[in-house]
Short mmCIF file of C-alpha atoms and ligand atoms in Angstrom, two decimals:
data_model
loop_
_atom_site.label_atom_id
_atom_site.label_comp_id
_atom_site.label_asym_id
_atom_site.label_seq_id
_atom_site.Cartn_x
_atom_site.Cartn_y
_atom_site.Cartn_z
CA UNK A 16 0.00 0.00 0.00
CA UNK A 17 1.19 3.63 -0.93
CA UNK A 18 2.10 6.25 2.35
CA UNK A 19 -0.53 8.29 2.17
CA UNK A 20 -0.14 12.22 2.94
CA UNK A 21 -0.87 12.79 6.20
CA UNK A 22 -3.12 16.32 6.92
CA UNK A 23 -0.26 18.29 8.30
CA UNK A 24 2.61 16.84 5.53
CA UNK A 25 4.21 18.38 2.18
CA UNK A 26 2.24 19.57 -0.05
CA UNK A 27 -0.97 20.71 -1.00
CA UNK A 28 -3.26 20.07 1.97
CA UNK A 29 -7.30 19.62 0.44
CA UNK A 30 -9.05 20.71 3.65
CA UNK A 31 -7.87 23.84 3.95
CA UNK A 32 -9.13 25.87 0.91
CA UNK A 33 -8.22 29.41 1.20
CA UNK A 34 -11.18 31.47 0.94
CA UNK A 35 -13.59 29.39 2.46
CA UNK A 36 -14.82 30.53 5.81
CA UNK A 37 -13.77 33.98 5.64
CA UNK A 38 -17.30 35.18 5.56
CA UNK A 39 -19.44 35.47 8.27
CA UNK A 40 -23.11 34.43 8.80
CA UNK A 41 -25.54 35.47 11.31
CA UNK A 42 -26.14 33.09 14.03
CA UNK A 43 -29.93 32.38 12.95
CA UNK A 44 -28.97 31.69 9.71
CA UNK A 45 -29.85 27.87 9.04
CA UNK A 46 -29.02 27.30 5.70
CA UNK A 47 -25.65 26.14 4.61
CA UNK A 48 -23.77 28.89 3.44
CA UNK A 49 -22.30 26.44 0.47
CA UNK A 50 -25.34 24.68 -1.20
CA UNK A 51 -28.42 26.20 0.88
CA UNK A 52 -29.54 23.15 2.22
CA UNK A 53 -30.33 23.01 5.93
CA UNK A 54 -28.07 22.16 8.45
CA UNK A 55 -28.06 20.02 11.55
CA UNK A 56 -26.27 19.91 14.86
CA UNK A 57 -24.00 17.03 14.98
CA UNK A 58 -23.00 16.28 18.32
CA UNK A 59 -20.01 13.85 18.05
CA UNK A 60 -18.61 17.11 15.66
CA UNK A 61 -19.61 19.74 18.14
CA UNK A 62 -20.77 21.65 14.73
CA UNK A 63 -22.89 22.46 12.31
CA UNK A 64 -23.14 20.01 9.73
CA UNK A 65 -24.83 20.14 5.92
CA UNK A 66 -26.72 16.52 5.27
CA UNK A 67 -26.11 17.44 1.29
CA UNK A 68 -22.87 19.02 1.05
CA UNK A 69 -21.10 17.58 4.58
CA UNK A 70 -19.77 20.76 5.44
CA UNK A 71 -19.29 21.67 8.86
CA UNK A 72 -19.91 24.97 10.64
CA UNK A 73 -19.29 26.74 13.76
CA UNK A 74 -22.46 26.13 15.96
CA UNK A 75 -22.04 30.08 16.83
CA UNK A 76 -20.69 31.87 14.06
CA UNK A 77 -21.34 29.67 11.76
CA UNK A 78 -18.10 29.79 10.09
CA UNK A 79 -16.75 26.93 8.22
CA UNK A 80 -14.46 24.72 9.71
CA UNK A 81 -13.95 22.69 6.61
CA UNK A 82 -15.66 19.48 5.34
CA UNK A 83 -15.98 15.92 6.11
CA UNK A 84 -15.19 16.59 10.32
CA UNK A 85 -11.51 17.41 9.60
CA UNK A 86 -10.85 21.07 10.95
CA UNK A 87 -9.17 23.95 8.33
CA UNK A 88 -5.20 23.20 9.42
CA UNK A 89 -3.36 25.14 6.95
CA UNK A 90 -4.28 27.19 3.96
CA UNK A 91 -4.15 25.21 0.51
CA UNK A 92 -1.34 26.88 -1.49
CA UNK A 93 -1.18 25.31 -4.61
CA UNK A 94 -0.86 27.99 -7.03
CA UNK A 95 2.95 27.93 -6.24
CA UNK A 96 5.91 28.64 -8.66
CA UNK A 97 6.33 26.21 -11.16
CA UNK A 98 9.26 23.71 -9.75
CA UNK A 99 12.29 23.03 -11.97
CA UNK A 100 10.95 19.41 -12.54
CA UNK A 101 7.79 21.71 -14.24
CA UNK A 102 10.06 23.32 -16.80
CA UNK A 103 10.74 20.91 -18.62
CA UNK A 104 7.63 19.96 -19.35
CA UNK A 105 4.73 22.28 -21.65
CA UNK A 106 1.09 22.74 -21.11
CA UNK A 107 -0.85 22.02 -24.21
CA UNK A 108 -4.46 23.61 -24.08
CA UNK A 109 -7.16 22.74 -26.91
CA UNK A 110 -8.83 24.88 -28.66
CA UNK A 111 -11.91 23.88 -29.38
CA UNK A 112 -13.27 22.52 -25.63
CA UNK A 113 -10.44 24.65 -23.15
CA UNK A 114 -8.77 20.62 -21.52
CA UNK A 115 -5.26 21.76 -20.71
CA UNK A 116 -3.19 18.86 -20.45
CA UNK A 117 0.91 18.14 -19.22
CA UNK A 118 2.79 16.49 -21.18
CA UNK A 119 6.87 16.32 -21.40
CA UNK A 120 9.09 18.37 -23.78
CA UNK A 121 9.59 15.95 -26.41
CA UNK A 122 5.71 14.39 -26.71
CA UNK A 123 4.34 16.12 -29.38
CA UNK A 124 0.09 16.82 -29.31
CA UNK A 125 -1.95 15.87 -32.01
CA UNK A 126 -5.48 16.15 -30.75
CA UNK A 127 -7.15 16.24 -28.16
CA UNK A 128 -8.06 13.44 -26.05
CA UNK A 129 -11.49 15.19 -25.06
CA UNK A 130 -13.13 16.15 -28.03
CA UNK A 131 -11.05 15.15 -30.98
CA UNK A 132 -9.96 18.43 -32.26
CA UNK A 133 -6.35 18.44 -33.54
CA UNK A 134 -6.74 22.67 -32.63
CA UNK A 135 -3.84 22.43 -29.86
CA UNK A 136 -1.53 24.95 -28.84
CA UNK A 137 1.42 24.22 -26.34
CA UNK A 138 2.59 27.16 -23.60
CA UNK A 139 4.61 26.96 -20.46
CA UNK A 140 3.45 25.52 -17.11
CA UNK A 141 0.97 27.95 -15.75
CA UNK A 142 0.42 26.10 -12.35
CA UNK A 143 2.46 23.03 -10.22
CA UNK A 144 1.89 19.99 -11.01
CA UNK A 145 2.85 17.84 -8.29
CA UNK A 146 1.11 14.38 -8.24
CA UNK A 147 1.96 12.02 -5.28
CA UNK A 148 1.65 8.59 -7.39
CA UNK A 149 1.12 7.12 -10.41
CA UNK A 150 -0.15 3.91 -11.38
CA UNK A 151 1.98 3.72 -14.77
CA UNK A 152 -0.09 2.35 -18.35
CA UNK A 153 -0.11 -1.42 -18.51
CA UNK A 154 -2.27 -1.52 -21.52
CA UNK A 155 -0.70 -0.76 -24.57
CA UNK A 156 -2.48 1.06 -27.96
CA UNK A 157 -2.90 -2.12 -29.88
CA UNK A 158 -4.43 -3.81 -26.86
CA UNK A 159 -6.70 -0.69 -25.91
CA UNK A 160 -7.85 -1.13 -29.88
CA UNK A 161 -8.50 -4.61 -29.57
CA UNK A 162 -10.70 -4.31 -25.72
CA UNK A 163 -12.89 -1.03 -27.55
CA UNK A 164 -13.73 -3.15 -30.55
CA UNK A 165 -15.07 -6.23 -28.60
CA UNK A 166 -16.73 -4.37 -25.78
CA UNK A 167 -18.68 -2.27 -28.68
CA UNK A 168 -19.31 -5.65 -30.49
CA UNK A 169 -21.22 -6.45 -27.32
CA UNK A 170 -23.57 -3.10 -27.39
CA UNK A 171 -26.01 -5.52 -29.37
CA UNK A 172 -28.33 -1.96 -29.78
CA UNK A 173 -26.78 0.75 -30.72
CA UNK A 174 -28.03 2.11 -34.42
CA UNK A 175 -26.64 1.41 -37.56
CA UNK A 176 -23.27 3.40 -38.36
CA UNK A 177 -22.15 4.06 -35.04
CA UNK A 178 -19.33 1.20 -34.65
CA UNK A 179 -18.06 1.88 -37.96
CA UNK A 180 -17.55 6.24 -37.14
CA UNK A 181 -15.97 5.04 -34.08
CA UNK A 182 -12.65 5.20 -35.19
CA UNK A 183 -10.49 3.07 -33.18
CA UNK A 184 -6.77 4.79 -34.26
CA UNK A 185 -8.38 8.46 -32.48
CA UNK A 186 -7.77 6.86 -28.91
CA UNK A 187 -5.54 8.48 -26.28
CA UNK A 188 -3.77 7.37 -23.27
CA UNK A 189 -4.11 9.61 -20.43
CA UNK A 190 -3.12 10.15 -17.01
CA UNK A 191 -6.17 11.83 -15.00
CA UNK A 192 -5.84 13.01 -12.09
CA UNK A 193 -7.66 11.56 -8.51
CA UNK A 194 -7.92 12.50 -5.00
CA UNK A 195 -7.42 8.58 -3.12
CA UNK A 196 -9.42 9.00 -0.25
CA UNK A 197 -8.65 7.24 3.24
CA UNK A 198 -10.93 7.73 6.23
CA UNK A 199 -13.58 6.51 8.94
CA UNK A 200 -16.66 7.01 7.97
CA UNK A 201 -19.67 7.53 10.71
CA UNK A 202 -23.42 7.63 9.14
CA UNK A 203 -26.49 8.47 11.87
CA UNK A 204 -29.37 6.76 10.17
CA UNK A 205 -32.78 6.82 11.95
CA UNK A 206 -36.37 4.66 11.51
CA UNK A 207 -39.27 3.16 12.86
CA UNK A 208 -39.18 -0.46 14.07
CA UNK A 209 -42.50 -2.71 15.25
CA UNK A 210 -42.08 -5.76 17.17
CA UNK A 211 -45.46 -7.72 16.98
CA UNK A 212 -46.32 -10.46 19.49
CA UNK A 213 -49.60 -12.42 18.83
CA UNK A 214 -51.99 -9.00 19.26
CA UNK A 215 -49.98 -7.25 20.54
CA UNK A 216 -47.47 -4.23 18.43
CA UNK A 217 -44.85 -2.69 20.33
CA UNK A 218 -43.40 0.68 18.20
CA UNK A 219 -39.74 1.45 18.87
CA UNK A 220 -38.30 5.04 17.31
CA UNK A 221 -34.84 3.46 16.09
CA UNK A 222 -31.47 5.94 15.86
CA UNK A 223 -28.67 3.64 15.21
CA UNK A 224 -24.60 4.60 14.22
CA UNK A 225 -22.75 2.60 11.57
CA UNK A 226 -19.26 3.17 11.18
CA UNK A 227 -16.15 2.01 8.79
CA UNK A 228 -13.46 2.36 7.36
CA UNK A 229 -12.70 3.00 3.94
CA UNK A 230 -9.44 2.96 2.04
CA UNK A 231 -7.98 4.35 -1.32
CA UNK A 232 -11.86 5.81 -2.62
CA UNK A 233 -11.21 7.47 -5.82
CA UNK A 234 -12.55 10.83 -6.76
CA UNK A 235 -11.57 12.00 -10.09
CA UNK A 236 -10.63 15.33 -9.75
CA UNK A 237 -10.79 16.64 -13.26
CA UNK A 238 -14.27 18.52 -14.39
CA UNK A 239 -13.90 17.63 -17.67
CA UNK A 240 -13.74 13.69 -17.36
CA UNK A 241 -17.60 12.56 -16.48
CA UNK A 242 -17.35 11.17 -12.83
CA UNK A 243 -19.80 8.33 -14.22
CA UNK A 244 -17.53 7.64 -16.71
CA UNK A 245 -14.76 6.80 -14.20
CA UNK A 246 -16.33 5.46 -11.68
CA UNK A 247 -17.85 2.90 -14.50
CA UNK A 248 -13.85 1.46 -14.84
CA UNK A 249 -13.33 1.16 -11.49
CA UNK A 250 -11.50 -0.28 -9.15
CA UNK A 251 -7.87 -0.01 -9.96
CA UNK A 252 -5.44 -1.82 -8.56
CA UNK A 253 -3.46 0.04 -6.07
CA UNK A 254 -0.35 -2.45 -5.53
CA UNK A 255 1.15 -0.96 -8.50
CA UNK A 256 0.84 2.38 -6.98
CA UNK A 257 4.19 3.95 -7.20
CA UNK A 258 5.83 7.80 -6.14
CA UNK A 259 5.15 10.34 -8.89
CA UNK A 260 8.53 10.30 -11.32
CA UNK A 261 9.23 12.02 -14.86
CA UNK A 262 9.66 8.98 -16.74
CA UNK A 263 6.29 7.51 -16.41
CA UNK A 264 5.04 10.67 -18.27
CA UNK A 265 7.42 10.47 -21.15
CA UNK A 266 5.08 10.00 -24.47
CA UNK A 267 1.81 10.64 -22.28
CA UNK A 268 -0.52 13.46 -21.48
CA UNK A 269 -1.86 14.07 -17.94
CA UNK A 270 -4.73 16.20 -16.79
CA UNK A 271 -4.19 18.61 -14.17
CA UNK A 272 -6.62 18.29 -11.25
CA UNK A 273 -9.04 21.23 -11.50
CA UNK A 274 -11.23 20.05 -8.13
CA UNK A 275 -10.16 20.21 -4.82
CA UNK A 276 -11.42 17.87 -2.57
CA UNK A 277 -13.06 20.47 -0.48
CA UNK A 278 -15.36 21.11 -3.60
CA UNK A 279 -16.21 18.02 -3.99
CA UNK A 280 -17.35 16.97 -0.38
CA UNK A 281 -21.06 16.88 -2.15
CA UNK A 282 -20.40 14.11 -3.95
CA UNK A 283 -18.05 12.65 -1.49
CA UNK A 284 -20.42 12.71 1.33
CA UNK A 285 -23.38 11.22 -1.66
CA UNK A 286 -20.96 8.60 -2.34
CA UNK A 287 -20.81 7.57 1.30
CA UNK A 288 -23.77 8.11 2.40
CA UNK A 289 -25.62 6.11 0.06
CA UNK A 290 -23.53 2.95 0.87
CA UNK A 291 -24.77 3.60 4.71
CA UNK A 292 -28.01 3.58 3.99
CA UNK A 293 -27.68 0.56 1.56
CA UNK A 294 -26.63 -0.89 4.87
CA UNK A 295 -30.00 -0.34 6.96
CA UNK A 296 -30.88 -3.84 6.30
CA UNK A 297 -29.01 -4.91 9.07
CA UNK A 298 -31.19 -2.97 11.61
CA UNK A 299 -34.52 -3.88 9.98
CA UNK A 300 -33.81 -8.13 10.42
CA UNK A 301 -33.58 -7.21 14.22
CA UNK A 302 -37.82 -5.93 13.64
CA UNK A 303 -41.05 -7.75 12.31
CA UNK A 304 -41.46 -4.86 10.01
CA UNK A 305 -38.61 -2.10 9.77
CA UNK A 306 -39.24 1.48 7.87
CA UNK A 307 -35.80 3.45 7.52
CA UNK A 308 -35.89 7.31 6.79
CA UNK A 309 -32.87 7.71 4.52
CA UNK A 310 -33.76 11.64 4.11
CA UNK A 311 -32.86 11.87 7.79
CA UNK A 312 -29.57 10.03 7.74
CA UNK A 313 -25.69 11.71 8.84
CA UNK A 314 -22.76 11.43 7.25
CA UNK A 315 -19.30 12.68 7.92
CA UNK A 316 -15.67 11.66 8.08
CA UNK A 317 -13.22 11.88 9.89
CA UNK A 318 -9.26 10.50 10.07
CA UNK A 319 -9.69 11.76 6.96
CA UNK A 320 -6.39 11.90 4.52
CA UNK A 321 -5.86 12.04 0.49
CA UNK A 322 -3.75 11.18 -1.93
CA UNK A 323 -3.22 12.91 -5.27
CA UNK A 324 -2.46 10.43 -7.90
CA UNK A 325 -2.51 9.78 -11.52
CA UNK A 326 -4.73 7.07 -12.50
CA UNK A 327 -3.91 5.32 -16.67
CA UNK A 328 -6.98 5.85 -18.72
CA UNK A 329 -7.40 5.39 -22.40
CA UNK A 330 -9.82 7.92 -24.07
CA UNK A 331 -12.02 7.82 -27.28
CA UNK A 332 -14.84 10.18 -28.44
CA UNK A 333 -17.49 9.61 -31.19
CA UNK A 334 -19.33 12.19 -32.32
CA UNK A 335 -22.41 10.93 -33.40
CA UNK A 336 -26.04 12.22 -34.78
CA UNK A 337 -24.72 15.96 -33.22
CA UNK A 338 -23.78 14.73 -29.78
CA UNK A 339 -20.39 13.55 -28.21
CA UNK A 340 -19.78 10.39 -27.07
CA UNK A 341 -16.94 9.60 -24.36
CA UNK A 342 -15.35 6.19 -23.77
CA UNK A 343 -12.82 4.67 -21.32
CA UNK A 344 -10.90 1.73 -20.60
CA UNK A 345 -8.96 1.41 -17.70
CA UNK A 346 -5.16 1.74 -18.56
CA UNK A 347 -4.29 -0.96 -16.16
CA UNK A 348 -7.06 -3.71 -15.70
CA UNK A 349 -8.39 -3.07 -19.24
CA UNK A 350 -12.09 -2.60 -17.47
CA UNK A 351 -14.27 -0.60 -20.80
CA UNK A 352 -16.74 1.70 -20.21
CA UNK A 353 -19.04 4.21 -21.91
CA UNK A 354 -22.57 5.59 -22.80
CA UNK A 355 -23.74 4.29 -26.43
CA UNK A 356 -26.86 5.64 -28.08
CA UNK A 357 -29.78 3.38 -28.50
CA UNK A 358 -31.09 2.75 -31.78
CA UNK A 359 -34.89 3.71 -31.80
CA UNK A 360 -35.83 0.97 -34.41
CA UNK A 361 -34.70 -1.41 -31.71
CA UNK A 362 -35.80 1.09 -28.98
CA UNK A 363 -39.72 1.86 -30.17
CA UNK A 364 -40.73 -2.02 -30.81
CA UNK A 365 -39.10 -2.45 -26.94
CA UNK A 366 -40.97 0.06 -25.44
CA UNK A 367 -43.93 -1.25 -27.24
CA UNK A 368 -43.23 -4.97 -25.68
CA UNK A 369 -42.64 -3.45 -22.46
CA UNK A 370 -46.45 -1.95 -22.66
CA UNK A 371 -47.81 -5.14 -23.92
CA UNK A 372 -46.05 -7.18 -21.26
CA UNK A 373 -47.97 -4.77 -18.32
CA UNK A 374 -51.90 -5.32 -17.19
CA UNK A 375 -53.58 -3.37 -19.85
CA UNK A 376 -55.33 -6.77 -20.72
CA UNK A 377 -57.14 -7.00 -17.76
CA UNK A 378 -58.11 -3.14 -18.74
CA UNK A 379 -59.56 -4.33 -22.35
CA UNK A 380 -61.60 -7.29 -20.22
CA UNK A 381 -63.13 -4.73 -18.07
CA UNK A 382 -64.05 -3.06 -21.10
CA UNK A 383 -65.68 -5.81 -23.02
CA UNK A 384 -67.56 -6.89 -20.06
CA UNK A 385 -69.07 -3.54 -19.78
CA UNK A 386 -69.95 -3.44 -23.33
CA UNK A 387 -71.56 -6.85 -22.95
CA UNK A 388 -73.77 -6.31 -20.03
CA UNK A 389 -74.83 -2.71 -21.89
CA UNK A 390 -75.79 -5.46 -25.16
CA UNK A 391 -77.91 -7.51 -22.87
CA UNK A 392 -79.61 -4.64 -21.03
CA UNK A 393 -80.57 -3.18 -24.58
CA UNK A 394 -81.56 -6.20 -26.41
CA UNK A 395 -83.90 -7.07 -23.25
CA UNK A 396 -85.45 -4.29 -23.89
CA UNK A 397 -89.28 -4.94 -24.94
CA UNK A 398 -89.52 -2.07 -27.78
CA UNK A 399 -88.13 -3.27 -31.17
CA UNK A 400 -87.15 0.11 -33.12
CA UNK A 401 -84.36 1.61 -35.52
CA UNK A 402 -82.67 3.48 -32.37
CA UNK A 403 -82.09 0.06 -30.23
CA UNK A 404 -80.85 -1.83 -33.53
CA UNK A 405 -78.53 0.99 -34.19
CA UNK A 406 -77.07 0.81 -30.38
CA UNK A 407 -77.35 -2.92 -30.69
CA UNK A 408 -75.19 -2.47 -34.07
CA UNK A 409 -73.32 -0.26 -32.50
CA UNK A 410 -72.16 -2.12 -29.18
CA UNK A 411 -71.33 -5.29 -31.23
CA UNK A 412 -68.93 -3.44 -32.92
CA UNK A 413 -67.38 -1.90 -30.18
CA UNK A 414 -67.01 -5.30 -28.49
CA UNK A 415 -65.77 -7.01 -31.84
CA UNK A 416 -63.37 -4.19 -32.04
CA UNK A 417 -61.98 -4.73 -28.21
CA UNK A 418 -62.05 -8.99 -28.44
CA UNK A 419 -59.95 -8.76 -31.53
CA UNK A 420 -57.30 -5.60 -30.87
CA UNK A 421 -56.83 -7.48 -28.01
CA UNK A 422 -56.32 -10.63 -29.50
CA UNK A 423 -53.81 -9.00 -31.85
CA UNK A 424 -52.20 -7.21 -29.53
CA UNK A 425 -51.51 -10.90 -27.53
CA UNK A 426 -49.61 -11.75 -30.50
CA UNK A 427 -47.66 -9.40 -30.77
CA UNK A 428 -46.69 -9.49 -27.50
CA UNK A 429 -45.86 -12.96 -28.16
CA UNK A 430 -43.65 -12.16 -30.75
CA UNK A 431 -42.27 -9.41 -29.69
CA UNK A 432 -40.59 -10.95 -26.64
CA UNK A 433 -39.61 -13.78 -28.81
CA UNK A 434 -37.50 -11.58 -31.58
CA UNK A 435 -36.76 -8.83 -29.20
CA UNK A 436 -35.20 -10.29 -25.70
CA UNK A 437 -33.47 -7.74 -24.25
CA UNK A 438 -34.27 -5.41 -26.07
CA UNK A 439 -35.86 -2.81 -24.15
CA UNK A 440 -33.21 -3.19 -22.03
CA UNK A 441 -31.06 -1.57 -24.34
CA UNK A 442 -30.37 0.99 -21.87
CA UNK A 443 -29.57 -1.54 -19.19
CA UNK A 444 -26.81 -3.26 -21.00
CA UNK A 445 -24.80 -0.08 -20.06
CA UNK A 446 -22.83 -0.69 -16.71
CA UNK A 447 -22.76 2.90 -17.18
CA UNK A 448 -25.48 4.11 -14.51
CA UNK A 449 -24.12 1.32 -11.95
CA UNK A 450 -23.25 2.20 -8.43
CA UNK A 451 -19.57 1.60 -8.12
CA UNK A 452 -20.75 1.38 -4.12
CA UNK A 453 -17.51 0.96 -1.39
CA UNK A 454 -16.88 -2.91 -1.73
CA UNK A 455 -13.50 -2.68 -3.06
CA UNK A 456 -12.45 -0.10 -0.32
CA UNK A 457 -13.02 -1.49 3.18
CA UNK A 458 -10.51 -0.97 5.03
CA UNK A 459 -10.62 -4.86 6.62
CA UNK A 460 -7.68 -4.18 9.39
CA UNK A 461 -9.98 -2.17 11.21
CA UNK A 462 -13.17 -2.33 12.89
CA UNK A 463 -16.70 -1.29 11.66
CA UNK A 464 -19.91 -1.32 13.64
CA UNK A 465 -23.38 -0.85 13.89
CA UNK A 466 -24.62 0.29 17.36
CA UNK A 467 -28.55 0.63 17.42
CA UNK A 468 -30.24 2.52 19.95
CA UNK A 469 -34.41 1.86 20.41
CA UNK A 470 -36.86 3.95 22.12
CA UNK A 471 -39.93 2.12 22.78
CA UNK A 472 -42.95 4.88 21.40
CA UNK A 473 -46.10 3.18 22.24
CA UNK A 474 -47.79 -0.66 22.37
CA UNK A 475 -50.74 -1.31 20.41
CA UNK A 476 -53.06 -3.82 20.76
CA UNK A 477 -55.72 -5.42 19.30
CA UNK A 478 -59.21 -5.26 20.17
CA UNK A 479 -61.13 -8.16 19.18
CA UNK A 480 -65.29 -8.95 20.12
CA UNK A 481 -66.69 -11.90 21.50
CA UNK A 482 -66.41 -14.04 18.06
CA UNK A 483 -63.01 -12.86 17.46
CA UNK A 484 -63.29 -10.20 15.23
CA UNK A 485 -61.03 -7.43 15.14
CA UNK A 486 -62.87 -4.33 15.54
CA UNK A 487 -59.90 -2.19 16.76
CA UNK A 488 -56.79 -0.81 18.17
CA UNK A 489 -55.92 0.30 21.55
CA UNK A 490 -52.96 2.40 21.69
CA UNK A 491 -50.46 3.13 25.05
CA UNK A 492 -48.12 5.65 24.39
CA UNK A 493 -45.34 5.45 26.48
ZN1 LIG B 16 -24.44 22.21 2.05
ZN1 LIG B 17 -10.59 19.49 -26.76
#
């Protein structure tokens, strides 16, 4: 495992970001000063804390103490002179989308990795750029080549035209930038649990505390490369994490990180949070019926330290029908990713099975039977005259009409879900909207927990008459 940077050590530290906290609020304010949620006392922080952004605040002042439980240290001074390692390498910045990427003296650009345009211009190192580690590129171009065209061979759906613009020779290797995030995570979830014993309901109010550790979570740290995207090729494999040194750059680019992590303890604290709450199962098996309130949960960190590394990616983008595509494959497990449009020819006749495989039937049933019972009323009627026959016409129809769509409509169904299986699915076949969850990050040395704390609210119990019937509740609140 790689030494991670300790809070107080070299280098840029993430928590303390200069001009955050400088302004003051007004004690009543309750609204976090960052996003505008609203914030909560968290006891174990002594603070202020945002449930959507996890920034903390002075209880009083309300001035930020920084993010995530870790207290503002030292100011983040990364803008520093370029080093003398930094001069001999170039910035090149693209002209068409703004990417600015690193590269050495003697790597040459050609285009750019984001958006394809060969519209580059190289300049001199504007800011440091001082990564901590690197995990160098295992896969090579002709292997890269090779993983793109079988993982879009197995996009069964995408339209007509798409494989063949994606051209396969426009792919770049490049070294973006992530924040490797180490820390003990502490999530207050709360609920409503029931215990029920013959007639008797006893209601428990249910705060419980789950904590862990977590280990090496990455955050991609560059705005322009879609956090999806990323976390879609996870995990990488961090035994091959090594110090930061000049010749793993030689013939690649590298993004610069353009996020700290203090501006991205939103998603952070998401990313975390979510996994607690995915996690609530284990309080509702200790009730007969369990109902969590995710919208109320806590979640901060604390031990918290971070790692700024360069992570091998290879990049392709397709434009296609007006809109750009992105694609990665993970430069050192080989792991392929993307978003791939959906052809509609496949997509409409999907949706249409997916409609036909629901209860409207039951719908067109109702419907003849209605129409049916209307034909018997009218024929029983005793006057025979052009008006009945016309409604008795009429509702036939109607009926005829409903019996037979639906009996066409059956069919279709039929077939459709034998030619198309899958196929509304189309979108599903995309690992793309996956969570990428925590489960490759515990930190398995160290000790997580769940501590649940009940409050008995109130029994209920069932009143019942002479024959047994239930005719009621009684309820003791306690
Ligand atoms: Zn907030
Ligand atoms: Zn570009």
């Amino acid at each position: 495992m790689w030494n991670k940077r300790p809070l107080d050590g070299i280098g840029p530290n993430p928590f303390g970001r200069a001009d955050a906290g400088n302004e003051q609020l007004t004690a009543d304010s309750s609204k976090c000063p960052s996003c505008g949620s609203n914030i909560v006392y968290a006891p174990e922080l002594e603070a202020m804390m945002c449930r959507n952004c996890g920034n903390i605040y002075d209880p009083n002042t309300l001035e930020s103490r920084g993010s995530f439980g870790v207290n503002k240290e030292r100011d983040y001074t990364g803008d520093s002179d370029v080093s003398e390692d930094d001069k001999r390498r170039h910035e090149i910045v693209c002209n068409s989308c703004g990417a600015t990427l690193v590269a050495d003296e003697n790597t040459m650009s050609t285009m750019c990795p984001f958006c394809g345009s060969p519209a580059l211009i190289t300049r001199r190192m504007s800011r440091e750029f001082k990564p901590d580690y690197i995990i160098p590129f295992k896969v090579d171009k002709t292997r890269a080549q090779k993983i793109m065209t079988e993982w879009l061979a197995s996009r069964k759906y995408t339209p007509r035209g798409f494989k063949s613009k994606s051209r396969l020779t426009k792919m770049t290797a490049l070294y973006v930038p992530f924040w490797l995030l180490d820390c003990v995570v502490t999530t207050e979830l709360s609920g409503t649990g029931k215990r029920i014993r013959g007639c008797e309901k006893t209601i428990y109010e249910v705060n419980s505390t789950i904590n862990y550790y977590v280990k090496g979570v990455p955050f991609d740290a560059s705005l322009r490369v879609a956090n999806k995207l990323m976390e879609a090729i996870e995990p990488f494999d961090y035994s091959e994490l090594v110090r930061f040194e000049d010749k793993y750059l030689q013939g690649f680019y590298a993004d610069k990180y353009d996020q700290l992590p203090t501006e991205m303890t939103e998603r952070i604290v998401k990313r975390m949070n979510k996994f607690s709450n995915s996690e609530s199962g284990q309080i509702s098996s200790k009730y007969d019926a369990y109902e969590d309130r995710p919208e109320k949960s806590l979640t901060w960190m604390k031990e918290v330290s971070m790692s700024y590394c360069l992570l091998p990616v290879w990049f392709m983008t397709v434009e296609f029908d007006g809109r750009q595509y992105q694609f990665a494959i993970n430069g050192q497990t080989g792991e392929a990713s993307g978003q791939v449009p959906t052809s509609d020819t496949i997509y409409l006749p999907g949706k249409l099975r997916d409609f036909l495989n629901t209860k409207w039937i039951i719908v067109a049933l109702g419907i003849f039977l209605v129409i049916s019972f209307m034909l018997a009323r009218t024929v029983s009627l005793p006057a025979v005259d052009t008006t009945k026959t016309t409604i008795v016409i009429f509702l036939s129809v109607l009926g005829a009409i409903d019996l037979i769509g639906s009996i066409v409509l059956l069919v279709l169904r039929s077939v459709l879900n034998r030619v198309f299986i899958g196929a509304s699915n189309a979108y599903d076949i995309n690992d793309f909207d996956e969570d990428p969850g925590l489960d490759n990050y515990f930190d398995l040395t160290r000790h997580a927990d769940i501590k649940i704390n009940e409050t008995m609210l109130r029994h209920v119990s069932v009143i019942t008459d002479e024959n047994g019937r239930v005719v009621g509740e009684r309820s003791i609140e306690i």
